[in-house]
Amino acid sequence: MTKGSPIIEATHLDKFYGSFHALKDVNLTVRQGEKIVICGPSGSGKSTLIRCFNGLEWHNSGELVIDGVEVHENSKLMRGLRQEVGMVFQQFNLFPHLTVLENLMIGPMKVRRLSRAQAEETARKYLDRVHIPEQADKYPSALSGGQQQRVAIARSLCMETRIMLFDEPTSALDPEMINEVLDVMVELAHSGMTMVVVTHEMGFARKVADTMVFMEAGEIVEVSPPDTFFTKPSSERCRLFLDQILDH
């Protein structure tokens, strides 16, 4: 696959929860190496959309193709596809009874069938990458929230994923811990990783996004480069949102 070719293609996606229309005719293309930031008010469908990207939610109609594989509820290829799509959540979801190193090793050993030695080498490499190698033998409860989220990022990286999804990864953190996580994400972005990030951290978005996406009420209202998005948004709904979220 050449750089810049589509790696996620969502076409006319609809998602319902009972009678609630959570995603409405969503069309979005993510290219390899692209950094996309999705923003919008609560309940706009942002998290639902990226959860569809790794099969945590299933769309009801439309087409979703990831890395050449059509994603649907009965696809036998989803297990393999999930190994290519990492996800970092608001909550860290670390195993409390395992050390940091063990949390990072368990996935590669069970899913990718790495030996213990290979898994440990990979885990230590990515702990270095998120700048907490000294925390390897500690348990999650001994770490700050920011450190735990960096462990969660390293855990996804250990699966050698080609795409990383972030669902408001700093929203559960104390303000002083947010930047340490964002700094790691900025480094990942500069490394060429394909990233789709749901966040309200607009400073981060300005720094790394290739494309900004604004959603409201289950619809994609605006898709544009950051320069245009922040200075000349085309929709009134997007302008109002930015007025509320940005300090003037």
C-alpha positions in Angstrom: 0.0 0.0 0.0 1.4 3.4 -1.0 1.5 6.2 1.5 -1.7 8.3 1.3 -3.9 5.5 -0.1 -7.3 5.0 1.7 -7.0 2.7 4.8 -10.5 3.4 6.3 -13.4 4.1 4.0 -16.9 4.7 5.5 -19.7 5.2 3.0 -23.3 6.1 3.9 -22.9 4.6 7.4 -26.0 4.5 9.5 -26.2 3.3 13.1 -29.3 2.9 15.3 -29.8 2.1 19.0 -33.4 1.1 18.9 -35.2 4.1 17.4 -32.2 6.5 18.1 -30.4 7.4 14.9 -26.8 7.6 16.2 -25.0 7.9 12.9 -26.7 9.4 9.9 -25.3 8.8 6.4 -21.7 9.2 7.5 -19.0 9.4 4.7 -15.4 9.6 5.7 -12.1 8.5 4.2 -8.9 8.1 6.3 -5.6 7.7 4.3 -2.6 5.8 5.4 -0.4 8.1 7.6 -3.2 10.7 8.0 -4.0 12.2 11.3 -7.8 13.0 11.7 -9.3 14.7 14.7 -13.0 14.4 15.3 -14.7 16.9 17.5 -18.2 18.0 18.3 -20.7 18.3 21.2 -21.5 15.3 23.5 -23.8 12.8 21.9 -22.8 13.8 18.3 -21.8 10.2 17.4 -18.0 10.7 17.6 -17.2 7.7 19.8 -19.8 5.6 18.1 -18.1 6.2 14.7 -14.6 5.2 15.8 -16.0 2.2 17.8 -17.4 1.0 14.4 -13.9 1.2 13.0 -12.7 -1.7 15.2 -15.9 -3.7 15.5 -16.9 -2.7 19.0 -20.1 -1.4 17.4 -21.7 -2.6 14.1 -23.2 -0.2 11.6 -26.7 -1.0 10.4 -26.4 0.1 6.8 -23.8 1.5 4.5 -20.3 0.2 3.8 -17.1 0.2 5.9 -13.8 -1.0 4.5 -10.7 -1.0 6.6 -7.3 -1.9 5.1 -9.1 -3.6 2.2 -11.4 -5.7 4.4 -15.2 -5.0 4.5 -16.3 -4.8 8.1 -19.6 -6.2 9.1 -21.0 -8.2 12.0 -20.6 -11.6 10.4 -17.2 -11.1 9.0 -14.8 -13.9 9.7 -11.9 -11.5 9.2 -12.6 -9.2 12.1 -10.3 -11.0 14.5 -7.4 -10.4 12.2 -8.5 -6.9 11.5 -8.7 -6.0 15.2 -5.0 -6.8 15.5 -4.3 -4.0 13.0 -6.5 -1.4 14.7 -5.5 -0.3 18.2 -7.8 1.7 20.5 -7.1 3.9 23.5 -10.2 4.7 25.6 -11.0 7.3 28.2 -10.5 4.8 30.9 -7.2 2.9 31.0 -8.6 -0.6 31.3 -5.4 -2.0 32.7 -5.3 -5.3 34.6 -4.8 -4.3 38.2 -3.3 -7.7 39.3 -0.6 -7.5 36.5 2.5 -5.3 36.5 2.9 -2.7 33.8 5.2 -5.1 31.8 2.8 -8.0 32.1 -0.1 -5.8 30.9 1.9 -5.0 27.8 3.0 -8.6 27.2 -0.3 -10.5 27.5 -1.8 -9.3 24.2 1.2 -10.1 22.0 1.7 -13.5 23.6 -2.0 -14.6 23.4 -3.0 -13.0 20.1 0.2 -12.7 18.1 1.7 -15.8 19.6 5.0 -14.1 20.5 7.3 -15.9 22.9 7.7 -14.4 26.4 11.2 -13.1 25.5 9.8 -11.5 22.3 6.9 -10.0 24.1 9.1 -8.5 26.8 11.4 -7.0 24.3 8.5 -5.4 22.5 6.9 -4.2 25.7 10.2 -2.5 26.9 10.6 -0.9 23.5 7.2 0.8 23.7 7.6 1.7 27.4 10.7 3.6 26.3 8.7 5.2 23.5 6.1 6.6 25.9 8.9 7.6 28.3 8.1 5.4 31.3 10.6 2.5 31.1 11.2 2.8 34.9 7.6 1.8 35.6 7.8 -1.6 34.1 7.6 -3.6 37.4 5.0 -1.5 39.1 1.3 -2.2 39.3 -1.2 0.2 37.8 -2.4 1.4 41.2 1.1 2.8 41.8 1.0 5.1 38.7 -0.6 8.4 38.1 -3.5 8.7 35.7 -1.2 10.2 33.0 1.2 7.3 33.4 -1.6 4.8 33.3 -2.8 6.3 30.0 0.7 6.2 28.6 0.8 2.5 29.5 -2.5 2.0 27.7 -1.0 3.6 24.6 2.1 1.4 24.8 -0.2 -1.6 25.2 -1.9 -0.8 21.9 1.5 -0.2 20.2 2.8 -3.6 21.4 0.2 -5.2 19.1 2.1 -3.5 16.2 -1.1 -2.0 14.9 -1.3 0.0 11.7 -4.1 2.3 12.8 -4.6 3.9 16.2 -8.0 5.1 17.5 -8.2 7.4 20.5 -11.5 8.0 22.2 -11.1 11.2 24.3 -7.9 9.8 25.9 -7.4 12.8 28.2 -10.9 13.4 29.4 -10.5 11.3 32.6 -7.2 12.9 33.5 -6.4 15.7 35.9 -5.4 18.9 34.1 -1.7 18.6 35.0 -1.5 15.1 33.5 -3.1 15.9 30.1 0.0 17.3 28.5 2.2 14.3 29.2 -0.3 12.1 27.3 -0.7 14.6 24.5 3.0 14.9 24.1 3.3 11.1 23.5 0.4 11.3 21.0 2.2 14.2 19.2 5.3 12.0 18.9 3.3 9.2 17.5 1.7 11.5 15.0 5.1 12.7 13.8 6.3 9.1 13.4 3.8 8.6 10.6 1.2 6.5 12.5 -2.4 6.6 11.0 -4.5 8.2 13.8 -8.1 9.0 14.3 -8.6 11.0 17.5 -11.8 12.1 19.2 -10.8 15.0 21.5 -11.7 18.5 22.6 -8.0 19.3 22.9 -7.9 21.9 20.2 -4.2 22.8 20.8 -3.3 19.2 20.0 -5.5 19.3 17.0 -3.9 22.4 15.6 -0.5 20.8 16.1 -1.0 17.4 14.5 -4.2 17.1 12.5 -4.1 16.8 8.8 -7.9 16.9 8.7 -10.5 18.1 11.1 -14.0 16.6 11.3 -16.9 18.2 13.1 -19.9 16.1 14.0 -23.3 17.0 15.4 -26.4 14.9 15.9 -24.9 11.9 14.2 -23.9 13.7 11.1 -20.5 14.9 9.7 -21.1 18.6 9.3 -17.7 19.7 8.3 -14.4 18.2 7.0 -11.5 20.6 6.4 -7.8 21.2 7.0 -7.0 22.8 10.4 -6.2 26.2 9.0 -9.6 26.5 7.3 -11.4 24.7 10.2 -10.2 27.1 12.9 -10.2 30.4 10.9 -13.0 30.0 8.3 -15.4 27.2 9.3 -18.1 26.9 6.6 -21.0 26.0 8.9 -22.7 28.0 11.5 -23.0 25.0 13.8 -19.2 24.5 13.7 -18.6 28.2 14.3 -20.8 28.2 17.4 -19.0 25.1 18.7 -15.6 26.7 18.2 -16.7 29.9 19.9 -17.7 27.8 23.0 -14.6 25.7 23.2 -11.8 28.1 22.2 -10.6 30.9 24.5 -10.6 34.3 22.9 
